[in-house]
Coordinates of C-alpha atoms and ligand atoms in Angstrom, one line a residue:
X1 CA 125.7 -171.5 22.1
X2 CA 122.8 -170.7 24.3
X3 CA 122.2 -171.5 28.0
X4 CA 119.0 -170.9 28.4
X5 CA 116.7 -173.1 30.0
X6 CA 113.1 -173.2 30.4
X7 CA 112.6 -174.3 34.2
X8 CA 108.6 -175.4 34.1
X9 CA 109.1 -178.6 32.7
X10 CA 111.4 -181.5 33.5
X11 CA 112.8 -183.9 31.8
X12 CA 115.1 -187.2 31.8
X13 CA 118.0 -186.3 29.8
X14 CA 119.1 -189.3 27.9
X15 CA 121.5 -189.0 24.7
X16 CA 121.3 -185.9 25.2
X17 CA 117.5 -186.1 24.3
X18 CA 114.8 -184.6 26.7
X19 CA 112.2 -187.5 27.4
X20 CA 109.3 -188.3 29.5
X21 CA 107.8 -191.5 30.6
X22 CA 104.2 -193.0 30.7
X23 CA 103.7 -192.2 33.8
X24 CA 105.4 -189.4 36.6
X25 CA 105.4 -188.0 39.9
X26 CA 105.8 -184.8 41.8
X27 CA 108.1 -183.5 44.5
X28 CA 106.4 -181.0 47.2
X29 CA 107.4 -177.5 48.5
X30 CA 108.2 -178.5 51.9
X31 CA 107.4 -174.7 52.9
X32 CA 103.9 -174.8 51.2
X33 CA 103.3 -178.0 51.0
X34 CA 101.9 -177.9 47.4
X35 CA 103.2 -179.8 44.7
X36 CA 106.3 -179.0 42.2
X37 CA 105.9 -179.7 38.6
X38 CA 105.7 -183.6 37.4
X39 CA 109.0 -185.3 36.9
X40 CA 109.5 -189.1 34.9
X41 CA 109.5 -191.9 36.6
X42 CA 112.1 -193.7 34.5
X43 CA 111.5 -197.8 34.0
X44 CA 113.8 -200.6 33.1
X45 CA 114.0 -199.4 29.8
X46 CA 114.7 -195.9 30.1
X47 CA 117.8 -197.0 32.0
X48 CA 118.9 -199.5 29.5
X49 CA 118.8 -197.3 26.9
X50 CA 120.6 -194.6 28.7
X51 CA 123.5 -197.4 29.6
X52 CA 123.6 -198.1 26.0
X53 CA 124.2 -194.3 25.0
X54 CA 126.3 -194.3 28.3
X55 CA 129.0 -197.2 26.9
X56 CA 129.1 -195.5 23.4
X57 CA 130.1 -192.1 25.0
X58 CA 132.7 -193.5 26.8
X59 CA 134.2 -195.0 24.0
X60 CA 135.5 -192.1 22.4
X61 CA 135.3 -189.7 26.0
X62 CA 137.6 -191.8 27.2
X63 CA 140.7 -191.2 24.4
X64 CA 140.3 -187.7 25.2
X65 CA 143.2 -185.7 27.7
X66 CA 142.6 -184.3 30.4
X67 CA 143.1 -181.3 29.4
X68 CA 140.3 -181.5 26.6
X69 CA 137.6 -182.9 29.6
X70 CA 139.1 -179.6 31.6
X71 CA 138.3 -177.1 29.3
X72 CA 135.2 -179.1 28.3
X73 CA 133.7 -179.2 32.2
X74 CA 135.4 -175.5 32.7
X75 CA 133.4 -174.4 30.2
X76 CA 129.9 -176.3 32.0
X77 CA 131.1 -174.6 34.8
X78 CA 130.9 -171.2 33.3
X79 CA 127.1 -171.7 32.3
X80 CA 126.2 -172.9 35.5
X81 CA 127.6 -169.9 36.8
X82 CA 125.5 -168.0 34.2
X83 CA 122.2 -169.6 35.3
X84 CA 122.8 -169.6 39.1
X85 CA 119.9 -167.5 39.9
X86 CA 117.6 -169.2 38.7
X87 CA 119.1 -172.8 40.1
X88 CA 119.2 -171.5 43.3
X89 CA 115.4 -170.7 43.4
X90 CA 114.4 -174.2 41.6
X91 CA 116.9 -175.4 44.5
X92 CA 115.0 -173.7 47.1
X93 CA 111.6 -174.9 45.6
X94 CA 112.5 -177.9 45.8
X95 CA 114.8 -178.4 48.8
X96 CA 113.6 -175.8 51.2
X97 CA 117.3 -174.5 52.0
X98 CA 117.2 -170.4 52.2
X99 CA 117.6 -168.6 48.7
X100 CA 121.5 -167.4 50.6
X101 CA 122.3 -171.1 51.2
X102 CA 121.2 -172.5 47.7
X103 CA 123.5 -169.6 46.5
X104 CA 126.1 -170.9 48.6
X105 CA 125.4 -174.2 47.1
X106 CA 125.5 -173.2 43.2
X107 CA 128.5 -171.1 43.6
X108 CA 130.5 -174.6 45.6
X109 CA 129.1 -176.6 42.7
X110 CA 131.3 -174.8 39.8
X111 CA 134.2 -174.3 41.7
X112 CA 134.1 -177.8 42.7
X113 CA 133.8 -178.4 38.8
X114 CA 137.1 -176.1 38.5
X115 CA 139.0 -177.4 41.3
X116 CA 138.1 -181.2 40.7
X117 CA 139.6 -180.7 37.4
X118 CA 142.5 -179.0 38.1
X119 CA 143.5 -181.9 40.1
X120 CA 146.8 -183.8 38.1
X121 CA 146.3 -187.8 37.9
X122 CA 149.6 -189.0 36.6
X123 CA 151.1 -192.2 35.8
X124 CA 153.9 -193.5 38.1
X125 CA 156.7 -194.4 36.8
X126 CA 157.8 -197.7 39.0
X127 CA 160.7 -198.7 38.0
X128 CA 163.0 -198.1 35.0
X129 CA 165.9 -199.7 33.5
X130 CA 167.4 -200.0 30.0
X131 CA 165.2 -202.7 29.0
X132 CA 162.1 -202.7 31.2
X133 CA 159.7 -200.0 32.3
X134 CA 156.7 -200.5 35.1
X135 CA 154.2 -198.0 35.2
X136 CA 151.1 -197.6 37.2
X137 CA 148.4 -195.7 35.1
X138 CA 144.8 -194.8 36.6
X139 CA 142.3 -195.6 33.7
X140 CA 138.9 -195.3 33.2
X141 CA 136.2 -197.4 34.8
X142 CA 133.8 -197.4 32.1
X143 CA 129.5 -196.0 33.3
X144 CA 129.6 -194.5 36.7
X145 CA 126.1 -194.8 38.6
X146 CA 125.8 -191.3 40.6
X147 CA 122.8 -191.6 43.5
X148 CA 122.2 -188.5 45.2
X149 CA 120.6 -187.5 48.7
X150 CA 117.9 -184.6 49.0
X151 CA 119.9 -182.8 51.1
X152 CA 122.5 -181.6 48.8
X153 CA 121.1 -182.0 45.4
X154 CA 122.9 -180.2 43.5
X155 CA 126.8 -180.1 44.9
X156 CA 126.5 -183.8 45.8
X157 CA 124.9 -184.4 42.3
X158 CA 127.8 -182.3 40.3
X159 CA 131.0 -183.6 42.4
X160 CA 130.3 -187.0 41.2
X161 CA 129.5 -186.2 37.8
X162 CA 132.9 -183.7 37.4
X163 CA 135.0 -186.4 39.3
X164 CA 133.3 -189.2 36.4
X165 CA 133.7 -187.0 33.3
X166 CA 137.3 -185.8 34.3
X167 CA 138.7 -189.0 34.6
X168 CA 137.2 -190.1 31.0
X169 CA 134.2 -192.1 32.4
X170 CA 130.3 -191.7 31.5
X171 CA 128.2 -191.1 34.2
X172 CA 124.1 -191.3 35.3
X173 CA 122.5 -189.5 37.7
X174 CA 119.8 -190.3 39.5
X175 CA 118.2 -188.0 42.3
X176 CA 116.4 -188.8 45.2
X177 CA 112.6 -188.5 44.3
X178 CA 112.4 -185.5 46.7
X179 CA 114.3 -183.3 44.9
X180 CA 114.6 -184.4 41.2
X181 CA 114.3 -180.9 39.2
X182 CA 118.3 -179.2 39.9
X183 CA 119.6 -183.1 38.7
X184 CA 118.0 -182.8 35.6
X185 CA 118.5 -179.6 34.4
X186 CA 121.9 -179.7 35.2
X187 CA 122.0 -182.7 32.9
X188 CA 120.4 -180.6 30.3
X189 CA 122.3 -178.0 30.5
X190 CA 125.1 -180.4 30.1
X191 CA 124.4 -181.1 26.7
X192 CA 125.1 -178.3 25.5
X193 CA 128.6 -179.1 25.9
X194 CA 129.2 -183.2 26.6
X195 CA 128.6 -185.5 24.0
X196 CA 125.2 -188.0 23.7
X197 CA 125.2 -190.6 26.3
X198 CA 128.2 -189.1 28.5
X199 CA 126.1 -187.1 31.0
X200 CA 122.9 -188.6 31.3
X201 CA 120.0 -188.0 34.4
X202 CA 116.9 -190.3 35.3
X203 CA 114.2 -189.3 37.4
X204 CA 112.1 -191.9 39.0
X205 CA 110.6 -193.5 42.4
X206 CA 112.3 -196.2 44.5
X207 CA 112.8 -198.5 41.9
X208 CA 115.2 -197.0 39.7
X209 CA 118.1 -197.0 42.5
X210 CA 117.6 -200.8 42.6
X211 CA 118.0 -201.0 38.8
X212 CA 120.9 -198.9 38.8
X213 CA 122.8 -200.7 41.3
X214 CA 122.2 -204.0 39.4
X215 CA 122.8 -203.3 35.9
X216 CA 125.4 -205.1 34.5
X217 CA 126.3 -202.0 32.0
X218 CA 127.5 -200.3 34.9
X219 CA 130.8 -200.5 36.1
X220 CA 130.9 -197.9 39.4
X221 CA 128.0 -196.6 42.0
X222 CA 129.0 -193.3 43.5
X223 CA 125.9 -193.3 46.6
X224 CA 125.4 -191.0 48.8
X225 CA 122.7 -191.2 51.3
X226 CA 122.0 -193.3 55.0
X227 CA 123.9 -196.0 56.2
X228 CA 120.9 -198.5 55.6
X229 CA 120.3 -197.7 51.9
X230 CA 124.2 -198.0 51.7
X231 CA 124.1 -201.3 53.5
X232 CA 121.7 -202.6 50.4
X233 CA 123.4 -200.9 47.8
X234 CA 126.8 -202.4 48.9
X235 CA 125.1 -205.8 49.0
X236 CA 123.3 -205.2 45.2
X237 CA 126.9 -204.1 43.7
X238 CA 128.3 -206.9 45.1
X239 CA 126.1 -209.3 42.3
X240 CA 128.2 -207.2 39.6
X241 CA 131.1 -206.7 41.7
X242 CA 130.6 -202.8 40.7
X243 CA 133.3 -200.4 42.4
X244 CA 131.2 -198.7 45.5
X245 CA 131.9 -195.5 47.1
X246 CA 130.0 -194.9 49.9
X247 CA 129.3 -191.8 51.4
X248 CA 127.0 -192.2 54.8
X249 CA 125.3 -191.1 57.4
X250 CA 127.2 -189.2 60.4
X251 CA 126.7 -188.4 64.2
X252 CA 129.4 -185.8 64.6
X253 CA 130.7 -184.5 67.8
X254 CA 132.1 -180.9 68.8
X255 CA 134.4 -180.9 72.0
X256 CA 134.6 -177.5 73.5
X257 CA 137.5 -177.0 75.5
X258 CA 137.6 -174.8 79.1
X259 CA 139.9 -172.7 77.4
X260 CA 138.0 -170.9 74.4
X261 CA 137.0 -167.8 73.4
X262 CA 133.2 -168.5 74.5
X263 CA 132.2 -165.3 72.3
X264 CA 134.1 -166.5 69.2
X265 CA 133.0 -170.1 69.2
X266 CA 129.3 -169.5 69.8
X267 CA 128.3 -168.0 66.2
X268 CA 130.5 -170.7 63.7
X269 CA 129.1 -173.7 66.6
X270 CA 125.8 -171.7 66.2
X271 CA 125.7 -172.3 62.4
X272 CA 127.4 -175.6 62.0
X273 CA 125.0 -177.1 63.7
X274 CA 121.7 -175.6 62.4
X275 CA 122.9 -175.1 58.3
X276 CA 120.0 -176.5 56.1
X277 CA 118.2 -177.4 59.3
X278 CA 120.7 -179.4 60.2
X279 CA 120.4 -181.4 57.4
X280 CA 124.1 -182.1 56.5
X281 CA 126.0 -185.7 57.4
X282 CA 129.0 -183.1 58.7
X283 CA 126.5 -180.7 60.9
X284 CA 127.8 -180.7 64.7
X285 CA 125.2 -183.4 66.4
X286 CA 127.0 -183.9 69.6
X287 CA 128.1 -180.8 71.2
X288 CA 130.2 -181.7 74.3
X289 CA 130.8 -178.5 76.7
X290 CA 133.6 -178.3 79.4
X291 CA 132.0 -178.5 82.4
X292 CA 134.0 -175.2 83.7
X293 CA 132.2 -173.4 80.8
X294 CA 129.1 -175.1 80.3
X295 CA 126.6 -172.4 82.1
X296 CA 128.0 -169.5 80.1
X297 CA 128.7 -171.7 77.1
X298 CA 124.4 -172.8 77.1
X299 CA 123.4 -169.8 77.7
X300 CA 124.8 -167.9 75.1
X301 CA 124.1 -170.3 72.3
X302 CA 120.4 -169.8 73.2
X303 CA 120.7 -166.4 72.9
X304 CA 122.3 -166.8 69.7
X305 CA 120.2 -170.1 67.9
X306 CA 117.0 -168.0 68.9
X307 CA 117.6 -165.4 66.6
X308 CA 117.8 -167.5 63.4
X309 CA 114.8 -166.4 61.7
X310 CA 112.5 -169.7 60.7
X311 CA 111.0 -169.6 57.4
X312 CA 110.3 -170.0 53.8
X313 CA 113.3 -170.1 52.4
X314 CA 112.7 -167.4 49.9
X315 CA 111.5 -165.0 52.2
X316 CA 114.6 -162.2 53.2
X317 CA 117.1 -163.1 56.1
X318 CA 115.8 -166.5 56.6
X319 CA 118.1 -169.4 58.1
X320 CA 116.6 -172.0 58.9
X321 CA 113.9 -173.3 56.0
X322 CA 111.8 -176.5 56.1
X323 CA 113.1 -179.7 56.8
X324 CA 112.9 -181.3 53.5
X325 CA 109.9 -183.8 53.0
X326 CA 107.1 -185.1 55.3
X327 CA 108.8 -188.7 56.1
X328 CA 111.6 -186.9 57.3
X329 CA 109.1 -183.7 59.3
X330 CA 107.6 -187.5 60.9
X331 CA 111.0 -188.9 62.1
X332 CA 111.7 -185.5 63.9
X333 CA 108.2 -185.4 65.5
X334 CA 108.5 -189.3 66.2
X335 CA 112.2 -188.3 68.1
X336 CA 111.0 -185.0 69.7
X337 CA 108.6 -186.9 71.5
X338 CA 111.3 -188.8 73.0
X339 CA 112.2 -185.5 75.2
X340 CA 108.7 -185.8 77.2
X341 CA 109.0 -189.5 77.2
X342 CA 112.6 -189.7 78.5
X343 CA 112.2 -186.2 80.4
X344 CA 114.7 -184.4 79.2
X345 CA 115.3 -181.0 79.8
X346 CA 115.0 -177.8 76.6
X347 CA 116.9 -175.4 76.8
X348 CA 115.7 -174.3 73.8
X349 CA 112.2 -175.0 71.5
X350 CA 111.3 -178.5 72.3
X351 CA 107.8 -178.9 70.5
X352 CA 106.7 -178.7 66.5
X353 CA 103.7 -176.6 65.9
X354 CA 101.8 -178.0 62.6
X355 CA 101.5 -175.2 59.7
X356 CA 101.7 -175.0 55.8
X357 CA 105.0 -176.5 55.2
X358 CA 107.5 -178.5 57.3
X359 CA 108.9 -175.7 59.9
X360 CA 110.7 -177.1 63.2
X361 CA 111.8 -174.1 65.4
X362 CA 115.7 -174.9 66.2
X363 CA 116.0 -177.2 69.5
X364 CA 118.4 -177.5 71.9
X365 CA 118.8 -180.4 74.9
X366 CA 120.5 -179.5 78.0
X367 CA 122.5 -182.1 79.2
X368 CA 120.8 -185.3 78.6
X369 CA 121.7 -188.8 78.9
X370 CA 124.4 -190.2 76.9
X371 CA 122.2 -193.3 75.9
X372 CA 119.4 -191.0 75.2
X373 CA 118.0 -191.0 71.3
X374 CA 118.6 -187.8 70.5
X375 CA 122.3 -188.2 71.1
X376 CA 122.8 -191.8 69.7
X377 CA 121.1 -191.5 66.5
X378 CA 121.3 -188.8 63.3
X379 CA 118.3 -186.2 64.0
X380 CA 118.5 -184.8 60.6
X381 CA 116.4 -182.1 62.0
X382 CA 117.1 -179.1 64.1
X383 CA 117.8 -180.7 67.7
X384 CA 120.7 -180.5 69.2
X385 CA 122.3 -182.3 72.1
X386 CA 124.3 -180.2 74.6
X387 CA 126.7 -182.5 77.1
X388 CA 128.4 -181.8 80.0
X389 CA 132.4 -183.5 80.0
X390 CA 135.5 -182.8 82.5
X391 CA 138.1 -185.4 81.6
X392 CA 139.7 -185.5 78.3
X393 CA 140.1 -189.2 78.1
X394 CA 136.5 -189.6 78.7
X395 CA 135.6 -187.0 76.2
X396 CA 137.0 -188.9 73.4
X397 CA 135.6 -192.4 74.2
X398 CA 132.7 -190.3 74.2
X399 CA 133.3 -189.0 71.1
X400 CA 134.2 -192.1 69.6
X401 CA 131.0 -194.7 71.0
X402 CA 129.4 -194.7 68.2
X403 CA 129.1 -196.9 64.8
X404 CA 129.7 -193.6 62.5
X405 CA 132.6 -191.7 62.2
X406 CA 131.9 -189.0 59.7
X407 CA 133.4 -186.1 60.8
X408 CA 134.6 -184.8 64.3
X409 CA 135.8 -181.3 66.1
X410 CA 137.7 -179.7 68.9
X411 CA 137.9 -176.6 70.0
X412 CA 140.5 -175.1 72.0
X413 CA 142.8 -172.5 72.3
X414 CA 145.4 -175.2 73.7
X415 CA 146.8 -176.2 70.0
X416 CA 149.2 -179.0 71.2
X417 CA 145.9 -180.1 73.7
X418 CA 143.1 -179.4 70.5
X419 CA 145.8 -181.9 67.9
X420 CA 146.8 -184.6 70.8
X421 CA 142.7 -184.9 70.7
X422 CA 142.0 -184.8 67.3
X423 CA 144.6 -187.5 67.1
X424 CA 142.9 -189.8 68.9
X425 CA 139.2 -189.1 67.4
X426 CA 137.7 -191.6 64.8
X427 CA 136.4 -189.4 61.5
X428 CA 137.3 -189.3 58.1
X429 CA 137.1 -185.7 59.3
X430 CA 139.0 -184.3 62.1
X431 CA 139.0 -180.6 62.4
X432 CA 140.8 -178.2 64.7
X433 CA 138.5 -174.8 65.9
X434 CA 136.6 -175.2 63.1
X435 CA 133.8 -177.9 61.8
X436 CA 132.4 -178.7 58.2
X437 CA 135.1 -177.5 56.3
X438 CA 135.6 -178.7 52.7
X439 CA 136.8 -178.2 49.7
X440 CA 137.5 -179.9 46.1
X441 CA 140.9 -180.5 46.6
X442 CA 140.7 -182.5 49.5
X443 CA 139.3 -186.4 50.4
X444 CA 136.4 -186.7 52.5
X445 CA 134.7 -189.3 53.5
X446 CA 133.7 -191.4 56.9
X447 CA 135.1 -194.1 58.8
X448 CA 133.0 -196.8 60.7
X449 CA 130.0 -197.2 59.2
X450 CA 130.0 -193.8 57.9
X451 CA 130.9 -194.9 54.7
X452 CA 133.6 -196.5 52.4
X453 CA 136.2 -195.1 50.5
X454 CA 136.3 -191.1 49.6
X455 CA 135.0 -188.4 47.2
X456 CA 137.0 -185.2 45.7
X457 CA 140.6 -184.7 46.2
X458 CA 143.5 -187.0 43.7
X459 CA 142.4 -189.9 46.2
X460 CA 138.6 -189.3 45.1
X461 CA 139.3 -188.9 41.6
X462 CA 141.5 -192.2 41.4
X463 CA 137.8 -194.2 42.7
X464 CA 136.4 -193.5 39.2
X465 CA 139.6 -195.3 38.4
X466 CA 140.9 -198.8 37.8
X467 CA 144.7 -199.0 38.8
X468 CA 146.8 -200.7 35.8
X469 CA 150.0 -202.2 36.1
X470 CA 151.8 -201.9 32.7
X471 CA 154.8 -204.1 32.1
X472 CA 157.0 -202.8 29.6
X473 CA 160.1 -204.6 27.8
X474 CA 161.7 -203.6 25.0
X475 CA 163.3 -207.4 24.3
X476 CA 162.0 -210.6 25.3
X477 CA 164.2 -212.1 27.3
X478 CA 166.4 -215.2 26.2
X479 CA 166.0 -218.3 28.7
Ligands
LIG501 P1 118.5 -192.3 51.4 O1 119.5 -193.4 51.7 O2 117.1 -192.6 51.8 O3 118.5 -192.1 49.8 C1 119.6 -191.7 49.1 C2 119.4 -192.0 47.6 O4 119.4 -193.4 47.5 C3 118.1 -191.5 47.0 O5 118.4 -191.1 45.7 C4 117.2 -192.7 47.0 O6 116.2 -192.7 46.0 C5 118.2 -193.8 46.7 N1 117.8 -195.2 47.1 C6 116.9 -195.5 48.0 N2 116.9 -196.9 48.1 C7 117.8 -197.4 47.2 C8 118.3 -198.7 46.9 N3 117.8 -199.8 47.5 N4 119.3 -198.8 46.0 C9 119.8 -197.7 45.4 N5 119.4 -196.4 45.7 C10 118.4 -196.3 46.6 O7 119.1 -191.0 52.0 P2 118.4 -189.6 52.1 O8 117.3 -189.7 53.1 O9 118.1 -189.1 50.7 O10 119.6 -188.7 52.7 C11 119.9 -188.5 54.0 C12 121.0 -189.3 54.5 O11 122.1 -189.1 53.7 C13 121.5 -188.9 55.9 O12 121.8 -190.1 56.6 C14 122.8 -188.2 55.7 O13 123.7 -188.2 56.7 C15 123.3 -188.9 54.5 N6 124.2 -188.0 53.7 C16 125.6 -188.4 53.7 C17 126.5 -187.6 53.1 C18 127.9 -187.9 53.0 O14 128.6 -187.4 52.2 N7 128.4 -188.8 53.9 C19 126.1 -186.4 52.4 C20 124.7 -186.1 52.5 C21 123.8 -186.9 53.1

């Protein structure tokens, strides 16, 4: 079998067949600014077809064990593996992440393949007697609709499809128009081992998402992306009453505690909140700073976020790449305007300087007002809020004030304080002296309008699933 793949020209990959459409688009390099190659833009019909390959693949994919769809996706894994240099520069091209952090990205992507399919989905065995048996089984849902961010493309793309194929379902992906060309060749890579129709990927503009929400040949949308898209796609499943997972937007605050080890906290704080240009739902957004700490605390962080080297991402030891695509390069210019307008006070950067590609130098606010815009809404760019709190209580309704809820942190070296906290903070995510920590085995997801429902873990698994009830009697009964 080979795995080799030419990456100069994309295709949709439907029935396993490479196809192109009348007309296509591009994605651009946010770090140059020129154009990456043409991609399809997929119509009504290029979808229909793929749903029709889509049900026939499930038909027989979804008689097969687990175990068979294990050593099937194990084996995907494997060649991903074997190709992950030259994902992780088509990633970079396309995304602007550094060549490290695409890395980073492809290696998570086959061990989420390996550890989402490790997870055991059994049947439960509800109640047993000579005559009558109840058992809860988890079966297939049928064609799962994957739609996929340009933040994450390829992770975010591969732990819906390995949590779709795993539990026996079929599933389509469709990228976000910025950052089609990762999707699609993973798709093609995938048929080298999945059958026609199972794993299929669309390219196409905002029309497609629409059209995939809507078919009636689709049982499940898996979305991930901002609360307002989710808000529509929630309200298009609901013609079909399709399953929905949604995984949303996030605002996610950091509590310091007087207590820490400044020195320790400042380089993983440092990081979680710049990663990708701090375009992750789970970056810290809201860092709130004991007030007994809060001089040294600033201080060092600048000393610290001023080092990261800004760049394209494929030059050495860069950090922080491009932000991803010009709408999103206009939003942050749109909200770093607000710091002049509401005169708020930089302790760090503050302006964006125009150049080839989409380059913000990392930002940080000192202190600003609580109903400022940089604290209330998702920057998706590299600005961070820095706030000033003395009372825990207040801390936490701080914390807690806003519609999201993806994911939350505290830091302390107080462990009964740092849990008594978290307790009380309202995330899908709650960590303890650390922030952004994930992993296959285990649920994530937000709370508020942050989303609905969860992704990996059993519990993320069993949303590709429809419970059944099976009642089982050996006689029928005599009345
Ligand atoms: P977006 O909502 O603009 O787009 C996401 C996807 O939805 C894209 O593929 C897009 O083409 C598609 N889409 C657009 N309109 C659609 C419609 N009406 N119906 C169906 N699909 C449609 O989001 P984005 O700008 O690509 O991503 C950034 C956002 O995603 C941020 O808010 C971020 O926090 C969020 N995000 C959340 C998570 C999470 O797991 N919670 C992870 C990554 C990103």
């Amino acid at each position: 079998m080979t795995t080799t793949l030419d990456f100069t020209t994309f295709k949709n990959v439907i029935d396993n067949e490479l196809t192109t459409t009348a007309t296509t688009h591009h994605g651009i390099n946010p770090a140059t600014s020129q154009p990456n190659p043409e991609v399809p833009v997929s119509t009504q019909a290029d979808l229909n077809r793929a749903v029709d390959g889509a049900r026939k693949a499930f038909k027989s994919w979804s008689k097969t064990s687990f175990a068979e769809r294990r050593a099937t996706l194990n084996a995907y894994a494997d060649a991903i593996d074997a190709n992950a240099e030259v994902f992780s520069k088509t990633l970079t091209m396309e995304q602007g992440k550094s060549l490290a952090q695409s890395q980073a990205e492809l290696g998570m992507a086959s061990s989420w393949i390996r550890g989402l399919s490790a997870i055991e989905i059994k049947d439960t065995i509800l109640e047993e007697t000579e005559d009558r048996k109840i058992i809860q089984r988890h079966v297939p849902m049928g064609v799962a609709g994957a739609i996929i961010p340009w933040n994450f493309p390829v992770l975010l793309a591969i732990g819906k499809v390995a949590s779709a194929l795993y539990t026996g379902n079929a599933v389509i992906v469709k990228p976000s128009p910025f950052t089609p060309y990762t999707a699609l060749k993973l798709a093609e890579l995938g048929t080298q081992f999945f059958p026609p129709g199972l794993f299929q990927c669309l390219s196409g503009d905002d029309r497609l998402g629409p059209m995939i929400t809507e078919h009636p040949g689709i049982d499940k949308i898996s979305f991930t992306g901002s609360c307002a898209t989710g808000k529509r796609v929630m309200a298009d499943c609901a013609k079909t009453l399709k399953r929905v997972t949604l995984e949303l937007g996030g605002n996610d605050p950091a509590i310091i505690c007087e207590d820490v080890d400044i020195d320790a906290v400042i380089p993983q704080v440092g990081i979680l909140s710049y990663l990708c240009s701090s375009q992750i739902c789970m970056m810290i957004k809201r860092l709130y700073v004991h007030e007994k700490i809060y001089d040294e605390f600033l201080e060092k962080l600048v000393a610290f976020v001023k080092a990261f080297k800004v760049g394209d991402g494929t030059e050495p030891d860069v950090f922080i790449g491009p932000v991803q695509n010009k709408m999103q390069f206009e939003k942050a210019k749109e909200l770093f305007s607000t710091i002049k307008a509401d005169n708020l006070k930089t302790a760090l950067g503050g302006s964006i300087e125009d150049s080839a590609g989409y380059f913000i130098h990392p930002t940080i606010i000192d202190n600003p007002p609580e109903s400022s815009r940089v604290v209330q809404e998702e920057p998706f760019a590299p600005i961070l809020p820095v706030l000033k709190w003395s009372d825990d209580d207040d801390v936490i309704s701080k914390a807690n004030a806003l519609e999201t809820g993806l994911g939350s942190s505290v830091w302390c070296a107080d462990f009964d304080r740092a849990t008594r906290i978290a307790d009380q903070l309202q995330s899908g995510s709650v960590w303890v002296n650390n922030h952004f920590a994930v992993a296959p085995g285990i649920p994530f997801g937000g709370h508020k309008q942050s989303g609905l429902g969860v992704e990996w873990g059993l519990s993320g698994l069993l949303s590709y699933c429809n419970s059944q009830t099976q009642w089982l009697k050996r006689t029928v009964s005599k009345v």
